[in-house]
Amino acid sequence: MKNINIRELAQQLNLSVSTVSKALNDSHEISDETKKRVLKTAATLNYVPNPYASSLRGRKSKNIGVVIPEVADSFFSIAINGIESVAKEKGYHVLICLTHESFENEKNILKEFQGGRVDGVIMSVSRETIQSDHISDLISNGVPLILFDRVCEDVETAKITTDDFESSYKATEHLVAQGCKKIAFLGISKSLSLNSKRQEGYVQALNDHDLKSGNKHIIHCTNELKPNYRLVKKLLQQKNRPDGIVASMEKLTTPVYTACADLNLSIPQDVKMVCFSNLETASILNPSLTTITQPAFEMGKTAASILFRALKKTNLSLTKSSIVIPSSLMIRSSTT
Amino acid sequence: MKNINIRELAQQLNLSVSTVSKALNDSHEISDETKKRVLKTAATLNYVPNPYASSLRGRKSKNIGVVIPEVADSFFSIAINGIESVAKEKGYHVLICLTHESFENEKNILKEFQGGRVDGVIMSVSRETIQSDHISDLISNGVPLILFDRVCEDVETAKITTDDFESSYKATEHLVAQGCKKIAFLGISKSLSLNSKRQEGYVQALNDHDLKSGNKHIIHCTNELKPNYRLVKKLLQQKNRPDGIVASMEKLTTPVYTACADLNLSIPQDVKMVCFSNLETASILNPSLTTITQPAFEMGKTAASILFRALKKTNLSLTKSSIVIPSSLMIRSSTT
DNA sequence: CTGAAAGCGCTAACAA
DNA sequence: TTGTTAGCGCTTTCAG
């Protein structure tokens, strides 16, 4: 039982292929009666158009590519829901491509996209990404691309971010207000502008409150659980150990909690922690975790809306614009 | 700067299109020298083939569809990683389609797949799915489809599951061993065979230990946080409230923990809980959560491997086979 | 070893 | 309002 094609459908109807095609696409050239007839037999014969044939002809794939570092991360998985909600509405499919934080993978994926597999791209760069030629290449090749969350400053396109500097500043200030004197910052990777902003917010807050941060208190993490655990443990074993932590990735929660437990340090008495995180379980952790919760769904949704706006007007490239959607600090027991 | 196509590439090389095509596909008909020349200019001119043209011609899309209820769920997001790891190796892309637990969505997605958008499908059915004609239709249309985790018994295809009955049995037995007398079961939905198996494992364990479960102690949840909270709260407010809970979805963790806190019930003193869950944060919850951890990555990987085996041999449909990969009970403080 | 040409399923000029 | 026809970019016979 093979899938029927438009020619066979036309034969059944005693109509030409083009008439059927137009009817199927609800063209104004076709009479209502014919449309109805076509739609009906299409349904009974179970006709489903081949998307790649239309794609080839019309040079639009009805796919958008979503390039992200990981899917097993609540920020990204929620963002996908946001993207998908608008893609579905527009009749588009979402091709999710994971870089697993590798620049090499990221380049390969974007390269492949030049072949026309997707009509547009929504992307968050990997932790290794230090330059952006691969992105600009794709864009200048005519594929609209929007950056979200982890953006590259120098790419000329629309960018959706959250207020990384401000929220990091507020979080740090909150720790100061709770009495922390030695606050550490756990970053993702030096190259990410998102990371820099958060770090700057942290440093600024320290300065504004006359606390200096020695370099020892800024560390960058890896992508693995075990090494992160060791890094955190080492940090907490210093003579001058921090009494507060601003963590830039939700993945750091488990290493910090585990390391504290293993070192007999209590959160929040000995160490207070605030984390950029969208974990639903933040509120039921032991202790419940103070988070900077990012508007993941909104960011995805906004990125997709802007992308589709660009897709509509052919050849209108995305202007270099920035949309910032604020995060919210959810104060819980890990800092109070 | 538009993407170059094979004709332009051929012109540049003073070769015919077919020669170039063969060279690109490493055909034995082409001399090594020519191949090298073609590959080189292809690289310099940044030629990337249009996948849809090859798809149309060769009737294979190099896409596999992954149909799942949610992506913001650790079991499914980890399973995606497993699927993706083998897809990538085979040069395939993964089209992730979310049903959001809606049967209607699920049907539409599979219907669309009949058009040839994907070469094969890996799927876990929605909570609403009570019959499987849409699945059988797609399969009899020549699209190989594999079910994983939430399978439909009556579909003739390969199925990858975990040992739902046994692990549920063990979890229940564990609660009994910890002294629970009134154990409740929180299911996903009555229609899922996965749910039935877990429920049967639970019931069997109760019977084997001479504990009867009144119907009041088996409840089925919704897909939303708030209603689940209310359901759980009601359950825990009964005169005959349970002292143990076997929960079938990781989503139930927050409602149970929150409801217990709000009712001043302590876990594990008043209520013990074990949950089917792949949450990384299970170990740092308050209290740490005893889980039945499913082999999510392996299940995804296995499903994909089997699918690709079927994809290789054209026209060999998947035999009705079952692979069961065991889960492991991770005992933590919520039950001890 | 290389090339010419047909055609995958569909859409959109252009004709009728 | 409907039909004819020429491709979209690629692979693959079949000839040379």
XYZ file of C-alpha atoms (C1' of nucleotides) in Angstrom:
704
model
C 0.000 0.000 0.000
C 1.960 2.907 -1.329
C 1.125 6.500 -0.787
C -0.830 7.975 -3.652
C 0.576 10.950 -5.575
C -1.098 13.924 -7.119
C -1.141 12.435 -10.603
C -3.022 9.365 -9.483
C -5.378 11.537 -7.548
C -5.999 13.643 -10.645
C -6.710 10.552 -12.707
C -9.281 9.348 -10.211
C -10.960 12.719 -10.433
C -10.719 13.090 -14.181
C -8.992 16.377 -13.698
C -5.590 17.691 -14.592
C -2.776 17.638 -12.128
C -2.582 21.395 -11.985
C -6.247 21.783 -11.258
C -5.936 19.367 -8.411
C -2.845 21.127 -7.132
C -4.583 24.466 -7.194
C -7.663 23.063 -5.551
C -5.578 21.551 -2.822
C -3.910 24.885 -2.259
C -7.227 26.655 -2.186
C -6.500 28.789 -5.225
C -9.080 31.381 -6.218
C -8.913 30.099 -9.779
C -10.813 26.991 -8.841
C -14.552 26.665 -8.368
C -15.823 25.813 -4.963
C -17.488 22.738 -6.293
C -14.291 21.341 -7.756
C -12.395 22.164 -4.595
C -14.879 20.276 -2.535
C -14.762 17.310 -4.861
C -10.976 17.250 -4.829
C -10.714 17.582 -1.086
C -13.189 14.797 -0.608
C -11.492 12.233 -2.814
C -8.106 13.300 -1.488
C -9.376 12.427 1.956
C -10.881 9.100 0.958
C -7.817 8.078 -1.010
C -5.701 9.204 1.868
C -3.620 11.519 -0.257
C -0.772 13.283 1.542
C 1.443 15.590 -0.498
C 5.157 14.952 -0.617
C 6.673 17.903 1.215
C 10.017 17.561 -0.514
C 8.543 17.865 -3.952
C 6.856 21.124 -3.050
C 9.981 22.135 -1.284
C 12.079 21.539 -4.353
C 9.686 23.399 -6.525
C 8.863 26.248 -4.232
C 12.242 26.472 -2.541
C 10.855 26.405 0.942
C 11.139 23.401 3.152
C 8.597 24.274 5.817
C 11.237 23.285 8.326
C 13.012 25.512 10.752
C 16.223 24.443 12.345
C 16.783 24.786 16.050
C 20.428 24.532 16.969
C 21.118 24.222 20.680
C 23.790 22.738 22.902
C 21.598 20.267 24.745
C 18.042 19.110 24.988
C 18.348 17.592 28.453
C 18.329 21.019 30.041
C 15.220 22.665 31.296
C 15.930 26.055 29.792
C 16.351 24.642 26.310
C 13.588 22.109 26.509
C 11.131 24.761 27.598
C 12.407 27.117 24.917
C 11.730 24.383 22.367
C 8.135 24.331 23.525
C 7.936 28.045 22.878
C 9.415 27.702 19.421
C 7.284 24.729 18.590
C 4.104 26.458 19.653
C 4.481 29.075 16.959
C 5.991 26.751 14.344
C 3.016 24.459 14.611
C 0.643 27.335 14.168
C 2.459 28.299 10.964
C 2.464 24.735 9.655
C 6.192 24.350 10.105
C 8.283 21.540 11.478
C 11.120 21.877 13.901
C 14.415 20.181 13.174
C 16.300 20.041 16.430
C 20.045 19.781 16.084
C 22.247 19.337 19.131
C 25.788 20.610 19.201
C 26.572 18.931 22.529
C 28.589 22.064 23.221
C 30.971 21.319 20.371
C 31.996 24.063 17.963
C 32.874 21.471 15.355
C 29.369 20.035 15.464
C 27.906 23.503 15.306
C 29.836 24.356 12.166
C 28.847 21.123 10.472
C 25.201 21.645 11.238
C 25.140 25.169 9.853
C 27.096 24.080 6.811
C 24.524 21.432 6.087
C 21.771 23.972 6.419
C 23.174 25.832 3.439
C 21.813 23.079 1.254
C 18.303 24.277 1.944
C 17.183 21.806 4.513
C 15.604 24.540 6.578
C 14.031 27.891 5.772
C 15.330 29.572 8.878
C 17.293 28.908 12.003
C 16.979 29.662 15.697
C 20.180 29.086 17.551
C 22.022 29.278 20.832
C 25.763 28.854 20.436
C 27.935 26.224 22.046
C 30.251 26.933 24.947
C 33.192 26.514 22.600
C 32.067 29.026 20.035
C 34.573 31.850 19.876
C 33.999 33.166 16.409
C 30.992 33.474 14.208
C 31.964 33.196 10.555
C 29.927 30.052 10.179
C 26.884 31.978 11.313
C 27.458 34.986 9.104
C 28.101 32.665 6.153
C 24.754 31.017 6.542
C 22.991 34.333 6.868
C 24.694 35.816 3.827
C 23.634 32.664 2.037
C 20.091 33.774 2.471
C 19.024 31.687 5.434
C 17.566 33.901 8.142
C 18.989 33.059 11.535
C 18.051 34.309 14.959
C 20.175 33.980 18.043
C 18.713 33.467 21.463
C 20.085 33.260 24.975
C 23.694 32.514 24.081
C 24.256 35.035 21.322
C 27.274 36.287 19.410
C 27.498 40.031 19.668
C 29.114 40.560 16.292
C 26.569 38.747 14.139
C 24.201 41.085 12.379
C 20.854 39.593 13.168
C 18.016 39.627 15.640
C 18.886 38.487 19.133
C 16.664 37.441 21.983
C 18.269 37.457 25.376
C 17.406 37.891 28.976
C 18.819 40.625 31.189
C 21.930 38.710 32.109
C 23.870 41.608 33.551
C 21.031 42.956 35.622
C 19.791 39.655 36.959
C 23.281 38.576 37.873
C 23.794 41.922 39.562
C 20.592 41.525 41.532
C 21.411 37.989 42.535
C 24.842 39.011 43.765
C 23.382 41.961 45.587
C 20.907 39.626 47.208
C 23.770 37.477 48.498
C 25.475 40.581 49.841
C 22.307 41.604 51.590
C 22.193 38.151 53.166
C 25.598 38.745 54.645
C 27.933 37.065 52.190
C 31.431 38.543 52.125
C 33.220 36.203 49.757
C 31.112 35.438 46.771
C 32.226 33.119 43.988
C 31.048 33.078 40.414
C 30.745 29.807 38.532
C 30.732 30.559 34.826
C 30.010 28.475 31.761
C 32.934 29.405 29.572
C 34.985 32.525 29.051
C 34.089 32.945 25.411
C 30.345 33.301 25.766
C 29.067 36.849 25.813
C 26.219 35.659 28.000
C 28.793 34.492 30.469
C 30.680 37.779 30.347
C 27.549 39.742 31.030
C 26.656 37.652 33.999
C 30.184 37.900 35.265
C 30.202 41.647 34.787
C 26.962 41.974 36.663
C 28.486 39.989 39.476
C 31.703 42.038 39.524
C 29.797 45.298 39.353
C 27.653 44.324 42.306
C 30.721 43.416 44.317
C 32.343 46.722 43.476
C 29.243 48.686 44.285
C 29.222 47.060 47.686
C 32.936 47.384 48.285
C 33.662 43.711 48.109
C 36.580 42.643 46.033
C 36.544 39.321 44.282
C 39.892 37.634 44.012
C 40.387 35.739 40.797
C 40.218 32.525 42.717
C 36.547 33.155 43.103
C 35.741 33.142 39.444
C 35.903 29.713 37.887
C 34.663 28.250 34.663
C 33.113 24.878 34.551
C 33.236 21.944 32.236
C 30.409 20.124 30.584
C 30.624 17.031 32.757
C 29.217 16.295 36.176
C 32.302 14.724 37.766
C 34.881 17.369 36.836
C 32.467 20.050 37.940
C 32.081 18.316 41.250
C 35.856 18.314 41.684
C 36.138 21.958 40.706
C 33.485 22.985 43.172
C 34.947 20.835 45.891
C 38.363 22.383 45.382
C 36.819 25.833 45.515
C 35.113 25.037 48.792
C 38.234 23.562 50.309
C 40.288 26.750 49.908
C 41.442 28.407 53.090
C 39.551 31.433 51.928
C 36.454 29.569 50.894
C 33.469 31.457 49.534
C 30.343 31.919 51.592
C 28.203 32.638 48.567
C 27.942 31.263 45.037
C 26.399 32.646 41.888
C 26.143 29.771 39.425
C 25.579 30.334 35.758
C 24.229 26.937 34.723
C 21.554 24.742 36.184
C 23.887 21.771 35.687
C 25.966 23.119 38.557
C 23.283 22.575 41.145
C 23.985 18.919 41.799
C 27.790 19.334 42.046
C 27.453 22.222 44.472
C 24.878 20.505 46.658
C 26.824 17.268 46.660
C 30.151 18.920 47.362
C 28.669 20.884 50.258
C 27.185 17.739 51.714
C 30.437 15.855 51.355
C 32.405 18.668 52.997
C 29.898 19.039 55.782
C 29.082 22.541 54.726
C 25.518 23.524 55.208
C 23.512 25.520 52.727
C 22.654 28.289 53.501
C 24.443 28.629 56.854
C 27.949 28.094 55.528
C 27.442 28.705 51.849
C 24.583 30.458 50.130
C 23.783 29.676 46.520
C 21.813 31.256 43.724
C 21.643 29.656 40.298
C 20.468 30.539 36.800
C 17.997 27.724 36.478
C 14.618 26.718 35.167
C 14.386 23.493 37.102
C 10.871 22.788 38.250
C 12.304 20.963 41.225
C 14.159 24.032 42.513
C 11.443 24.594 45.075
C 11.649 21.119 46.542
C 15.397 20.733 46.775
C 17.129 20.399 50.107
C 17.296 23.286 50.732
C 15.031 24.831 48.120
C 17.133 26.689 45.591
C 17.090 30.417 44.972
C 17.024 30.786 41.213
C 17.245 33.327 38.493
C 14.483 31.942 36.372
C 14.713 32.784 32.722
C 11.666 33.343 30.531
C 12.483 30.265 28.497
C 9.127 29.758 26.846
C 8.753 33.433 25.967
C 12.249 33.621 24.574
C 11.612 30.662 22.298
C 8.261 31.983 21.270
C 9.582 35.450 20.564
C 12.501 34.131 18.554
C 10.170 32.032 16.455
C 7.707 34.875 15.915
C 10.431 37.142 14.661
C 11.833 34.440 12.443
C 8.465 33.836 10.834
C 7.972 37.512 10.282
C 11.224 37.495 8.336
C 10.248 34.341 6.493
C 7.060 35.927 5.310
C 8.605 38.861 3.534
C 11.039 37.101 1.265
C 14.429 38.657 1.111
C 13.936 40.864 4.075
C 16.874 39.973 6.191
C 16.709 40.263 9.917
C 17.812 43.612 11.144
C 20.361 43.719 13.855
C 17.941 44.074 16.711
C 17.905 43.006 20.303
C 15.024 41.977 22.447
C 15.618 41.536 26.127
C 13.104 39.685 28.246
C 13.784 39.968 31.953
C 14.434 37.044 34.255
C 13.078 36.889 37.758
C 14.887 36.220 40.980
C 13.037 33.604 42.988
C 14.304 33.764 46.521
C 14.205 30.450 48.367
C 15.968 28.754 51.256
C 19.400 28.344 49.733
C 20.080 32.010 50.409
C 17.969 32.846 53.428
C 25.310 35.029 -2.525
C 23.153 32.065 -3.357
C 24.044 28.482 -2.755
C 25.587 26.835 -5.794
C 23.929 23.797 -7.356
C 25.363 20.752 -9.004
C 24.960 22.117 -12.521
C 26.982 25.209 -11.781
C 29.569 23.086 -10.086
C 29.755 20.858 -13.164
C 30.196 23.872 -15.405
C 33.080 25.135 -13.341
C 34.716 21.761 -13.649
C 33.992 21.250 -17.318
C 32.325 18.011 -16.464
C 28.839 16.702 -16.886
C 26.355 16.841 -14.074
C 26.188 13.099 -13.848
C 29.919 12.709 -13.527
C 29.971 15.215 -10.742
C 27.072 13.530 -9.005
C 28.800 10.188 -9.168
C 32.069 11.629 -7.988
C 30.343 13.242 -5.058
C 28.755 9.953 -4.159
C 32.049 8.139 -4.467
C 30.929 5.907 -7.308
C 33.362 3.279 -8.557
C 32.710 4.410 -12.104
C 34.744 7.542 -11.554
C 38.509 7.827 -11.584
C 40.215 8.809 -8.392
C 41.702 11.834 -10.018
C 38.348 13.185 -11.111
C 36.878 12.485 -7.717
C 39.623 14.431 -6.053
C 39.205 17.343 -8.447
C 35.451 17.422 -7.910
C 35.685 17.225 -4.158
C 38.207 20.012 -4.100
C 36.247 22.500 -6.181
C 33.080 21.515 -4.380
C 34.779 22.508 -1.162
C 36.149 25.796 -2.466
C 32.857 26.766 -4.073
C 31.112 25.777 -0.889
C 28.769 23.407 -2.625
C 26.182 21.785 -0.384
C 23.696 19.411 -2.021
C 20.014 20.063 -1.673
C 18.747 17.218 0.464
C 15.214 17.486 -0.844
C 16.236 17.020 -4.428
C 18.035 13.808 -3.556
C 15.143 12.873 -1.399
C 12.687 13.349 -4.209
C 14.803 11.377 -6.587
C 15.929 8.643 -4.272
C 12.806 8.499 -2.136
C 14.639 8.729 1.139
C 14.626 11.851 3.226
C 17.505 11.109 5.597
C 15.189 12.241 8.339
C 13.755 10.141 11.085
C 10.747 11.287 13.005
C 10.650 11.136 16.773
C 7.142 11.455 18.123
C 6.927 11.958 21.866
C 4.517 13.548 24.310
C 6.924 16.119 25.742
C 10.479 17.278 25.496
C 10.580 18.990 28.860
C 10.794 15.665 30.643
C 14.050 14.062 31.588
C 13.183 10.605 30.367
C 12.332 11.825 26.891
C 15.108 14.365 26.606
C 17.693 11.758 27.528
C 16.096 9.270 25.166
C 16.444 11.859 22.410
C 20.154 11.965 23.097
C 20.297 8.224 22.641
C 18.391 8.386 19.376
C 20.401 11.298 18.121
C 23.698 9.621 18.875
C 23.001 6.879 16.393
C 21.167 9.057 13.860
C 24.145 11.350 13.633
C 26.457 8.457 13.040
C 24.265 7.341 10.150
C 24.078 10.815 8.662
C 20.445 11.235 9.553
C 18.515 14.122 11.030
C 15.996 13.926 13.796
C 12.642 15.572 13.392
C 11.155 15.898 16.841
C 7.396 16.159 16.957
C 5.583 16.764 20.213
C 2.094 15.487 20.783
C 1.720 17.343 24.070
C -0.187 14.253 25.174
C -2.914 14.859 22.612
C -4.211 11.991 20.490
C -5.405 14.453 17.904
C -1.910 15.879 17.486
C -0.467 12.419 17.338
C -2.774 11.398 14.521
C -2.017 14.526 12.540
C 1.704 14.043 12.857
C 1.600 10.454 11.676
C -0.721 11.383 8.863
C 1.724 13.987 7.680
C 4.517 11.470 7.802
C 2.748 9.457 5.125
C 3.818 12.088 2.658
C 7.390 10.930 2.940
C 8.826 13.520 5.240
C 10.659 10.886 7.229
C 12.121 7.508 6.397
C 11.235 5.992 9.727
C 9.658 6.814 13.040
C 10.427 6.256 16.694
C 7.472 6.918 18.894
C 6.045 6.918 22.376
C 2.302 7.323 22.432
C 0.333 10.037 24.150
C -1.618 9.513 27.339
C -4.818 9.814 25.357
C -4.003 7.168 22.787
C -6.505 4.341 23.092
C -6.359 2.836 19.654
C -3.648 2.394 17.129
C -5.060 2.494 13.621
C -3.075 5.605 12.831
C 0.100 3.729 13.682
C -0.746 0.616 11.712
C -1.765 2.776 8.770
C 1.620 4.443 8.640
C 3.424 1.129 8.915
C 1.355 -0.494 6.199
C 2.173 2.554 4.123
C 5.762 1.465 4.172
C 7.149 3.712 6.880
C 8.948 1.632 9.495
C 7.951 2.654 12.994
C 9.293 1.578 16.335
C 7.571 2.081 19.637
C 9.439 2.761 22.825
C 8.492 3.173 26.461
C 4.807 3.876 25.973
C 3.926 1.219 23.437
C 0.695 -0.128 21.977
C 0.519 -3.860 22.445
C -1.486 -4.550 19.337
C 0.752 -2.877 16.790
C 2.914 -5.325 14.871
C 6.332 -3.809 15.163
C 9.447 -3.701 17.288
C 8.996 -2.377 20.808
C 11.549 -1.183 23.297
C 10.359 -0.996 26.865
C 11.641 -1.243 30.354
C 10.528 -3.867 32.868
C 7.537 -1.884 34.043
C 5.779 -4.677 35.858
C 8.852 -5.927 37.667
C 10.237 -2.559 38.649
C 6.872 -1.423 39.915
C 6.569 -4.670 41.824
C 9.979 -4.175 43.385
C 9.280 -0.578 44.274
C 6.016 -1.531 45.951
C 7.680 -4.383 47.762
C 10.332 -1.972 48.942
C 7.639 0.246 50.426
C 6.092 -2.767 52.124
C 9.471 -3.699 53.542
C 9.767 -0.181 54.885
C 6.559 -0.701 56.808
C 3.944 0.881 54.582
C 0.475 -0.585 55.012
C -1.595 1.635 52.753
C 0.148 2.210 49.481
C -1.300 4.376 46.754
C -0.558 4.206 43.065
C -0.498 7.381 40.983
C -0.911 6.443 37.351
C -0.567 8.352 34.115
C -3.728 7.308 32.367
C -5.818 4.200 32.262
C -5.357 3.571 28.567
C -1.578 3.199 28.477
C -0.308 -0.350 28.558
C 2.768 0.957 30.325
C 0.504 2.255 33.018
C -1.383 -1.015 33.293
C 1.815 -2.963 33.714
C 3.054 -0.710 36.442
C -0.301 -0.863 38.115
C -0.377 -4.639 37.844
C 3.081 -4.861 39.346
C 1.873 -2.729 42.194
C -1.292 -4.749 42.729
C 0.582 -8.019 42.517
C 3.074 -6.880 45.128
C 0.248 -5.873 47.441
C -1.466 -9.215 46.972
C 1.722 -11.133 47.517
C 2.131 -9.341 50.795
C -1.483 -9.608 51.838
C -2.236 -5.942 51.572
C -5.366 -4.973 49.818
C -5.577 -1.755 47.891
C -8.925 -0.069 47.926
C -9.819 1.663 44.687
C -9.395 4.961 46.411
C -5.704 4.337 46.375
C -5.331 4.124 42.651
C -5.693 7.455 40.971
C -4.863 8.739 37.533
C -3.348 12.104 37.064
C -3.742 14.907 34.628
C -1.144 16.627 32.573
C -1.107 19.821 34.589
C 0.671 20.742 37.768
C -2.182 22.409 39.621
C -4.842 19.727 39.142
C -2.294 17.089 40.095
C -1.555 19.008 43.246
C -5.240 19.048 44.101
C -5.620 15.350 43.381
C -2.694 14.463 45.560
C -3.835 16.749 48.324
C -7.269 15.182 48.297
C -5.707 11.762 48.436
C -3.630 12.723 51.441
C -6.559 14.292 53.244
C -8.630 11.109 53.244
C -9.424 9.618 56.594
C -7.640 6.530 55.408
C -4.691 8.318 53.913
C -1.878 6.339 52.308
C 1.465 5.986 54.013
C 3.234 5.106 50.789
C 3.070 6.270 47.183
C 4.216 4.711 43.935
C 4.179 7.463 41.326
C 4.305 6.692 37.654
C 5.515 10.029 36.288
C 8.330 12.295 37.300
C 5.951 15.217 36.929
C 4.223 14.051 40.084
C 7.203 14.726 42.304
C 6.563 18.401 42.836
C 2.830 18.038 43.545
C 3.453 15.279 46.077
C 6.253 17.103 47.856
C 4.330 20.335 47.913
C 1.104 18.752 49.083
C 2.924 16.942 51.892
C 4.575 20.148 52.990
C 1.287 22.016 52.919
C -0.460 19.302 54.924
C 2.375 19.081 57.406
C 3.052 15.519 56.462
C 6.660 14.552 56.563
C 8.362 12.414 53.960
C 9.334 9.679 54.775
C 7.943 9.538 58.344
C 4.302 10.024 57.403
C 4.370 9.202 53.726
C 7.011 7.345 51.765
C 7.367 7.923 48.054
C 8.990 6.191 45.143
C 8.754 7.602 41.643
C 9.498 6.532 38.091
C 11.913 9.321 37.317
C 15.132 10.221 35.572
C 15.567 13.562 37.287
C 19.187 14.318 37.982
C 18.116 16.309 40.999
C 16.433 13.327 42.653
C 19.435 12.892 44.912
C 19.381 16.442 46.216
C 15.680 16.837 46.844
C 14.346 17.360 50.310
C 14.300 14.531 51.105
C 16.234 12.829 48.345
C 13.852 10.837 46.209
C 13.825 7.090 45.765
C 13.437 6.517 42.064
C 12.903 3.837 39.526
C 15.397 5.096 37.015
C 14.758 4.051 33.479
C 17.516 3.353 30.973
C 16.471 6.324 28.875
C 19.594 6.747 26.799
C 19.865 3.023 26.071
C 16.231 2.769 25.142
C 16.584 5.605 22.642
C 19.787 4.221 21.275
C 18.393 0.721 20.924
C 15.255 1.941 19.220
C 17.306 3.914 16.737
C 19.695 1.051 16.047
C 16.847 -1.278 15.257
C 15.168 1.307 13.087
C 18.307 1.828 11.040
C 18.740 -1.877 10.620
C 15.279 -1.964 9.100
C 16.002 1.103 6.998
C 19.024 -0.540 5.475
C 17.273 -3.558 4.057
C 14.574 -1.940 2.007
C 11.185 -3.462 2.375
C 12.060 -5.530 5.365
C 9.400 -4.523 7.786
C 10.042 -4.621 11.481
C 9.124 -7.916 13.000
C 6.920 -7.880 16.016
C 9.665 -8.094 18.579
C 10.130 -6.820 22.087
C 13.247 -5.676 23.813
C 13.083 -5.036 27.512
C 15.829 -3.079 29.217
C 15.595 -3.166 32.991
C 15.216 -0.111 35.200
C 16.994 0.225 38.489
C 15.560 1.071 41.859
C 17.632 3.793 43.496
C 16.790 3.826 47.146
C 17.107 7.220 48.808
C 15.704 9.075 51.783
C 12.103 9.419 50.649
C 11.514 5.788 51.594
C 13.974 5.107 54.392
C 35.611 6.217 -17.429
C 32.298 10.082 -18.867
C 27.917 12.175 -20.734
C 22.924 12.708 -22.262
C 18.589 12.451 -20.801
C 14.646 10.888 -18.168
C 12.087 11.596 -14.201
C 11.128 11.791 -8.669
C 6.104 14.860 -7.141
C 4.856 19.157 -7.185
C 3.743 24.235 -8.574
C 3.063 28.047 -11.574
C 3.475 30.250 -15.913
C 0.940 30.360 -19.918
C -2.796 28.574 -23.058
C -7.211 27.388 -23.977
C -12.472 27.892 -14.727
C -9.440 24.180 -16.300
C -5.355 22.072 -18.816
C -0.487 21.868 -20.788
C 3.968 22.127 -19.827
C 8.353 23.431 -18.043
C 11.223 22.968 -14.576
C 13.046 22.822 -9.025
C 18.241 19.808 -8.074
C 19.421 15.584 -8.028
C 20.400 10.410 -9.264
C 20.529 6.824 -12.442
C 19.865 4.181 -16.336
C 21.760 3.736 -20.809
C 25.015 5.150 -24.583
C 29.225 6.419 -25.921
